[in-house]
Amino acid sequence: MTSIEDYGTFETAWCPGCGNFKILEAVKKALADMDLPPHKVAYFSGIGQAAKLPHYFKCNVFNGLHGRGLPPAQAAKLVNPNLAVFCHSGDGCNYGEGGNHFLAALRRNVDMVLVAHDNQIYGLTKGQASPTTDEDHVTKAQPWGVKSAKFRPLAVAIALRANFVARGFAGNVDQLADLIRQAHESPGFALVDVLQPCVTFNKVNTFAWYKERVYELDANYDPTDFQAAMEKAEEFGDRIPTGVIYRNERPNFCEALVTCGGELFNKPADLGLVRNVMMQYA
Ligand SMILES: Cc1ncc(C[n+]2csc(CCOP(=O)(O)OP(=O)(O)O)c2C)c(N)n1
Ligand code: SF4
């Protein structure tokens, strides 16, 4: 039986009070609830405060370039479908630098979970606006306020008919752990966008600000209803819904791969063939 303690405790470089602590707590709870031992779990990330999360617990970890967590994560799942594959990164990393990888992953639909820590700011580089920063939000780098239209990750994921689209809040660890569990259990690509207060650089979207606004979708809400899901994805003001916003049943890429020869994991490698291919480019 896997416990939270199996994932260890490490010193972190986050500011005291950062929403990332609560997300880390939720991740460990979800992994223990699912009884997933560390050797069966692989975490991928890019660069940023959120992307440091996989450094702070014990499992297989790949830390790549800014915005580039998704490509190796998908590759790992395709090579070894037995792995539980997660990618964690910030709103800048996932929706800015890694924006095209995000779109490609939604279209491709590999069986994995992307958790986006959405603090609506670039945390690691000291508070510039990110793609999800609200219009007219003032930062040191945007003293007249942000003039670009806000990126809407949930609406984009729903528009591309992702299999699982959810929103969590770092202030509700139990709900977030449950969303991560449901995302993992859903076949295909799953997005969990998490409202994550950055207590140092975002003085607008604070824990208190969210607590006044977030609410949980109730049992009557039907996540398979595309129009309703779009409306919920766009609700971000006095009230902000959390929970599973959209579910779909597109065939997942891992199943499609079985018809192309199947997984690579445990297959004997034909080194002669590899050498011949290498020689063609020598
Ligand atoms: C291609 C590239 N562009 C820019 C940077 C500089 N950079 C490093 S972290 C970062 C911002 C991270 O913000 P976000 O992804 O929102 O994560 P957070 O730190 O807020 O968790 C930037 C711009 C980089 N490392 N690589
Ligand atoms: S700068 Fe913001 S996101 Fe980064 S650790 Fe501090 S509070 Fe968290």
mmCIF file with all atom_site columns, N, CA and C in Angstrom, residues 116-156:
data_model
loop_
_atom_site.group_PDB
_atom_site.id
_atom_site.type_symbol
_atom_site.label_atom_id
_atom_site.label_alt_id
_atom_site.label_comp_id
_atom_site.label_asym_id
_atom_site.label_entity_id
_atom_site.label_seq_id
_atom_site.pdbx_PDB_ins_code
_atom_site.Cartn_x
_atom_site.Cartn_y
_atom_site.Cartn_z
_atom_site.occupancy
_atom_site.B_iso_or_equiv
_atom_site.pdbx_formal_charge
_atom_site.auth_seq_id
_atom_site.auth_comp_id
_atom_site.auth_asym_id
_atom_site.auth_atom_id
_atom_site.pdbx_PDB_model_num
ATOM 1   N N  . ALA A 1 116 ? -1.458  22.398 -14.899 1.00 0.00 ? 116 ALA A N  1
ATOM 2   C CA . ALA A 1 116 ? -0.934  23.746 -15.123 1.00 0.00 ? 116 ALA A CA 1
ATOM 3   C C  . ALA A 1 116 ? -1.157  24.574 -13.865 1.00 0.00 ? 116 ALA A C  1
ATOM 4   N N  . HIS A 1 117 ? -0.055  25.039 -13.274 1.00 0.00 ? 117 HIS A N  1
ATOM 5   C CA . HIS A 1 117 ? -0.168  25.882 -12.073 1.00 0.00 ? 117 HIS A CA 1
ATOM 6   C C  . HIS A 1 117 ? -0.410  27.305 -12.590 1.00 0.00 ? 117 HIS A C  1
ATOM 7   N N  . ASP A 1 118 ? -1.643  27.753 -12.543 1.00 0.00 ? 118 ASP A N  1
ATOM 8   C CA . ASP A 1 118 ? -2.012  28.999 -13.213 1.00 0.00 ? 118 ASP A CA 1
ATOM 9   C C  . ASP A 1 118 ? -2.021  30.156 -12.204 1.00 0.00 ? 118 ASP A C  1
ATOM 10  N N  . ASN A 1 119 ? -0.827  30.790 -12.042 1.00 0.00 ? 119 ASN A N  1
ATOM 11  C CA . ASN A 1 119 ? -0.766  31.936 -11.112 1.00 0.00 ? 119 ASN A CA 1
ATOM 12  C C  . ASN A 1 119 ? -0.904  33.263 -11.865 1.00 0.00 ? 119 ASN A C  1
ATOM 13  N N  . GLN A 1 120 ? -1.227  33.160 -13.147 1.00 0.00 ? 120 GLN A N  1
ATOM 14  C CA . GLN A 1 120 ? -1.472  34.333 -13.997 1.00 0.00 ? 120 GLN A CA 1
ATOM 15  C C  . GLN A 1 120 ? -0.307  35.326 -14.010 1.00 0.00 ? 120 GLN A C  1
ATOM 16  N N  . ILE A 1 121 ? 0.911   34.776 -13.870 1.00 0.00 ? 121 ILE A N  1
ATOM 17  C CA . ILE A 1 121 ? 2.101   35.644 -13.825 1.00 0.00 ? 121 ILE A CA 1
ATOM 18  C C  . ILE A 1 121 ? 3.329   34.784 -14.113 1.00 0.00 ? 121 ILE A C  1
ATOM 19  N N  . TYR A 1 122 ? 4.416   35.389 -14.538 1.00 0.00 ? 122 TYR A N  1
ATOM 20  C CA . TYR A 1 122 ? 5.691   34.677 -14.599 1.00 0.00 ? 122 TYR A CA 1
ATOM 21  C C  . TYR A 1 122 ? 6.338   34.811 -13.222 1.00 0.00 ? 122 TYR A C  1
ATOM 22  N N  . GLY A 1 123 ? 6.303   33.737 -12.420 1.00 0.00 ? 123 GLY A N  1
ATOM 23  C CA . GLY A 1 123 ? 6.813   33.806 -11.052 1.00 0.00 ? 123 GLY A CA 1
ATOM 24  C C  . GLY A 1 123 ? 8.337   33.822 -10.996 1.00 0.00 ? 123 GLY A C  1
ATOM 25  N N  . LEU A 1 124 ? 8.971   32.818 -11.639 1.00 0.00 ? 124 LEU A N  1
ATOM 26  C CA . LEU A 1 124 ? 10.418  32.661 -11.482 1.00 0.00 ? 124 LEU A CA 1
ATOM 27  C C  . LEU A 1 124 ? 11.186  33.890 -11.965 1.00 0.00 ? 124 LEU A C  1
ATOM 28  N N  . THR A 1 125 ? 10.696  34.532 -13.028 1.00 0.00 ? 125 THR A N  1
ATOM 29  C CA . THR A 1 125 ? 11.428  35.690 -13.568 1.00 0.00 ? 125 THR A CA 1
ATOM 30  C C  . THR A 1 125 ? 10.894  37.017 -13.020 1.00 0.00 ? 125 THR A C  1
ATOM 31  N N  . LYS A 1 126 ? 10.195  36.954 -11.886 1.00 0.00 ? 126 LYS A N  1
ATOM 32  C CA . LYS A 1 126 ? 9.851   38.107 -11.062 1.00 0.00 ? 126 LYS A CA 1
ATOM 33  C C  . LYS A 1 126 ? 8.679   38.965 -11.536 1.00 0.00 ? 126 LYS A C  1
ATOM 34  N N  . GLY A 1 127 ? 7.636   38.297 -12.047 1.00 0.00 ? 127 GLY A N  1
ATOM 35  C CA . GLY A 1 127 ? 6.350   38.977 -12.140 1.00 0.00 ? 127 GLY A CA 1
ATOM 36  C C  . GLY A 1 127 ? 5.959   39.655 -13.427 1.00 0.00 ? 127 GLY A C  1
ATOM 37  N N  . GLN A 1 128 ? 6.554   39.251 -14.573 1.00 0.00 ? 128 GLN A N  1
ATOM 38  C CA . GLN A 1 128 ? 6.039   39.781 -15.840 1.00 0.00 ? 128 GLN A CA 1
ATOM 39  C C  . GLN A 1 128 ? 4.688   39.115 -16.142 1.00 0.00 ? 128 GLN A C  1
ATOM 40  N N  . ALA A 1 129 ? 3.906   39.750 -17.033 1.00 0.00 ? 129 ALA A N  1
ATOM 41  C CA . ALA A 1 129 ? 2.611   39.160 -17.401 1.00 0.00 ? 129 ALA A CA 1
ATOM 42  C C  . ALA A 1 129 ? 2.822   37.862 -18.168 1.00 0.00 ? 129 ALA A C  1
ATOM 43  N N  . SER A 1 130 ? 1.922   36.910 -17.961 1.00 0.00 ? 130 SER A N  1
ATOM 44  C CA . SER A 1 130 ? 1.941   35.641 -18.706 1.00 0.00 ? 130 SER A CA 1
ATOM 45  C C  . SER A 1 130 ? 0.725   35.639 -19.647 1.00 0.00 ? 130 SER A C  1
ATOM 46  N N  . PRO A 1 131 ? 0.550   34.579 -20.441 1.00 0.00 ? 131 PRO A N  1
ATOM 47  C CA . PRO A 1 131 ? -0.613  34.563 -21.352 1.00 0.00 ? 131 PRO A CA 1
ATOM 48  C C  . PRO A 1 131 ? -1.958  34.622 -20.615 1.00 0.00 ? 131 PRO A C  1
ATOM 49  N N  . THR A 1 132 ? -2.005  34.177 -19.349 1.00 0.00 ? 132 THR A N  1
ATOM 50  C CA . THR A 1 132 ? -3.302  34.171 -18.649 1.00 0.00 ? 132 THR A CA 1
ATOM 51  C C  . THR A 1 132 ? -3.494  35.379 -17.723 1.00 0.00 ? 132 THR A C  1
ATOM 52  N N  . THR A 1 133 ? -2.560  36.338 -17.740 1.00 0.00 ? 133 THR A N  1
ATOM 53  C CA . THR A 1 133 ? -2.740  37.547 -16.928 1.00 0.00 ? 133 THR A CA 1
ATOM 54  C C  . THR A 1 133 ? -3.947  38.327 -17.464 1.00 0.00 ? 133 THR A C  1
ATOM 55  N N  . ASP A 1 134 ? -4.757  38.844 -16.541 1.00 0.00 ? 134 ASP A N  1
ATOM 56  C CA . ASP A 1 134 ? -5.956  39.593 -16.960 1.00 0.00 ? 134 ASP A CA 1
ATOM 57  C C  . ASP A 1 134 ? -5.570  40.851 -17.734 1.00 0.00 ? 134 ASP A C  1
ATOM 58  N N  . GLU A 1 135 ? -6.425  41.216 -18.686 1.00 0.00 ? 135 GLU A N  1
ATOM 59  C CA . GLU A 1 135 ? -6.199  42.461 -19.420 1.00 0.00 ? 135 GLU A CA 1
ATOM 60  C C  . GLU A 1 135 ? -6.217  43.630 -18.443 1.00 0.00 ? 135 GLU A C  1
ATOM 61  N N  . ASP A 1 136 ? -5.320  44.590 -18.655 1.00 0.00 ? 136 ASP A N  1
ATOM 62  C CA . ASP A 1 136 ? -5.154  45.798 -17.843 1.00 0.00 ? 136 ASP A CA 1
ATOM 63  C C  . ASP A 1 136 ? -4.485  45.556 -16.485 1.00 0.00 ? 136 ASP A C  1
ATOM 64  N N  . HIS A 1 137 ? -4.103  44.313 -16.198 1.00 0.00 ? 137 HIS A N  1
ATOM 65  C CA . HIS A 1 137 ? -3.349  44.017 -14.972 1.00 0.00 ? 137 HIS A CA 1
ATOM 66  C C  . HIS A 1 137 ? -1.980  44.727 -15.081 1.00 0.00 ? 137 HIS A C  1
ATOM 67  N N  . VAL A 1 138 ? -1.609  45.486 -14.032 1.00 0.00 ? 138 VAL A N  1
ATOM 68  C CA . VAL A 1 138 ? -0.351  46.244 -14.056 1.00 0.00 ? 138 VAL A CA 1
ATOM 69  C C  . VAL A 1 138 ? 0.765   45.422 -13.402 1.00 0.00 ? 138 VAL A C  1
ATOM 70  N N  . THR A 1 139 ? 1.892   45.298 -14.111 1.00 0.00 ? 139 THR A N  1
ATOM 71  C CA . THR A 1 139 ? 3.074   44.652 -13.525 1.00 0.00 ? 139 THR A CA 1
ATOM 72  C C  . THR A 1 139 ? 4.255   45.607 -13.735 1.00 0.00 ? 139 THR A C  1
ATOM 73  N N  . LYS A 1 140 ? 5.412   45.260 -13.146 1.00 0.00 ? 140 LYS A N  1
ATOM 74  C CA . LYS A 1 140 ? 6.596   46.121 -13.330 1.00 0.00 ? 140 LYS A CA 1
ATOM 75  C C  . LYS A 1 140 ? 6.988   46.183 -14.805 1.00 0.00 ? 140 LYS A C  1
ATOM 76  N N  . ALA A 1 141 ? 6.767   45.077 -15.537 1.00 0.00 ? 141 ALA A N  1
ATOM 77  C CA . ALA A 1 141 ? 7.127   45.057 -16.955 1.00 0.00 ? 141 ALA A CA 1
ATOM 78  C C  . ALA A 1 141 ? 6.008   45.598 -17.849 1.00 0.00 ? 141 ALA A C  1
ATOM 79  N N  . GLN A 1 142 ? 4.799   45.685 -17.312 1.00 0.00 ? 142 GLN A N  1
ATOM 80  C CA . GLN A 1 142 ? 3.661   46.219 -18.074 1.00 0.00 ? 142 GLN A CA 1
ATOM 81  C C  . GLN A 1 142 ? 3.030   47.345 -17.252 1.00 0.00 ? 142 GLN A C  1
ATOM 82  N N  . PRO A 1 143 ? 3.760   48.481 -17.056 1.00 0.00 ? 143 PRO A N  1
ATOM 83  C CA . PRO A 1 143 ? 3.282   49.529 -16.136 1.00 0.00 ? 143 PRO A CA 1
ATOM 84  C C  . PRO A 1 143 ? 1.971   50.190 -16.576 1.00 0.00 ? 143 PRO A C  1
ATOM 85  N N  . TRP A 1 144 ? 1.628   50.057 -17.866 1.00 0.00 ? 144 TRP A N  1
ATOM 86  C CA . TRP A 1 144 ? 0.348   50.611 -18.338 1.00 0.00 ? 144 TRP A CA 1
ATOM 87  C C  . TRP A 1 144 ? -0.734  49.539 -18.401 1.00 0.00 ? 144 TRP A C  1
ATOM 88  N N  . GLY A 1 145 ? -0.398  48.388 -17.896 1.00 0.00 ? 145 GLY A N  1
ATOM 89  C CA . GLY A 1 145 ? -1.372  47.295 -17.906 1.00 0.00 ? 145 GLY A CA 1
ATOM 90  C C  . GLY A 1 145 ? -1.213  46.426 -19.145 1.00 0.00 ? 145 GLY A C  1
ATOM 91  N N  . VAL A 1 146 ? -1.658  45.172 -19.009 1.00 0.00 ? 146 VAL A N  1
ATOM 92  C CA . VAL A 1 146 ? -1.540  44.206 -20.119 1.00 0.00 ? 146 VAL A CA 1
ATOM 93  C C  . VAL A 1 146 ? -2.531  44.570 -21.220 1.00 0.00 ? 146 VAL A C  1
ATOM 94  N N  . LYS A 1 147 ? -2.045  44.609 -22.445 1.00 0.00 ? 147 LYS A N  1
ATOM 95  C CA . LYS A 1 147 ? -2.934  44.982 -23.551 1.00 0.00 ? 147 LYS A CA 1
ATOM 96  C C  . LYS A 1 147 ? -3.258  43.801 -24.479 1.00 0.00 ? 147 LYS A C  1
ATOM 97  N N  . SER A 1 148 ? -2.620  42.646 -24.239 1.00 0.00 ? 148 SER A N  1
ATOM 98  C CA . SER A 1 148 ? -2.937  41.474 -25.072 1.00 0.00 ? 148 SER A CA 1
ATOM 99  C C  . SER A 1 148 ? -4.162  40.760 -24.520 1.00 0.00 ? 148 SER A C  1
ATOM 100 N N  . ALA A 1 149 ? -4.918  40.135 -25.415 1.00 0.00 ? 149 ALA A N  1
ATOM 101 C CA . ALA A 1 149 ? -6.088  39.355 -24.976 1.00 0.00 ? 149 ALA A CA 1
ATOM 102 C C  . ALA A 1 149 ? -5.622  38.154 -24.160 1.00 0.00 ? 149 ALA A C  1
ATOM 103 N N  . LYS A 1 150 ? -6.390  37.845 -23.131 1.00 0.00 ? 150 LYS A N  1
ATOM 104 C CA . LYS A 1 150 ? -6.033  36.748 -22.234 1.00 0.00 ? 150 LYS A CA 1
ATOM 105 C C  . LYS A 1 150 ? -6.204  35.389 -22.936 1.00 0.00 ? 150 LYS A C  1
ATOM 106 N N  . PHE A 1 151 ? -5.236  34.497 -22.744 1.00 0.00 ? 151 PHE A N  1
ATOM 107 C CA . PHE A 1 151 ? -5.363  33.124 -23.263 1.00 0.00 ? 151 PHE A CA 1
ATOM 108 C C  . PHE A 1 151 ? -6.342  32.357 -22.380 1.00 0.00 ? 151 PHE A C  1
ATOM 109 N N  . ARG A 1 152 ? -7.192  31.538 -22.994 1.00 0.00 ? 152 ARG A N  1
ATOM 110 C CA . ARG A 1 152 ? -8.236  30.832 -22.247 1.00 0.00 ? 152 ARG A CA 1
ATOM 111 C C  . ARG A 1 152 ? -8.021  29.316 -22.381 1.00 0.00 ? 152 ARG A C  1
ATOM 112 N N  . PRO A 1 153 ? -7.161  28.762 -21.511 1.00 0.00 ? 153 PRO A N  1
ATOM 113 C CA . PRO A 1 153 ? -6.762  27.351 -21.687 1.00 0.00 ? 153 PRO A CA 1
ATOM 114 C C  . PRO A 1 153 ? -7.924  26.378 -21.661 1.00 0.00 ? 153 PRO A C  1
ATOM 115 N N  . LEU A 1 154 ? -8.891  26.615 -20.772 1.00 0.00 ? 154 LEU A N  1
ATOM 116 C CA . LEU A 1 154 ? -9.985  25.644 -20.664 1.00 0.00 ? 154 LEU A CA 1
ATOM 117 C C  . LEU A 1 154 ? -10.836 25.672 -21.928 1.00 0.00 ? 154 LEU A C  1
ATOM 118 N N  . ALA A 1 155 ? -11.138 26.893 -22.403 1.00 0.00 ? 155 ALA A N  1
ATOM 119 C CA . ALA A 1 155 ? -11.956 27.015 -23.617 1.00 0.00 ? 155 ALA A CA 1
ATOM 120 C C  . ALA A 1 155 ? -11.229 26.414 -24.819 1.00 0.00 ? 155 ALA A C  1
ATOM 121 N N  . VAL A 1 156 ? -9.914  26.628 -24.890 1.00 0.00 ? 156 VAL A N  1
ATOM 122 C CA . VAL A 1 156 ? -9.136  26.075 -26.006 1.00 0.00 ? 156 VAL A CA 1
ATOM 123 C C  . VAL A 1 156 ? -9.157  24.540 -25.944 1.00 0.00 ? 156 VAL A C  1
#
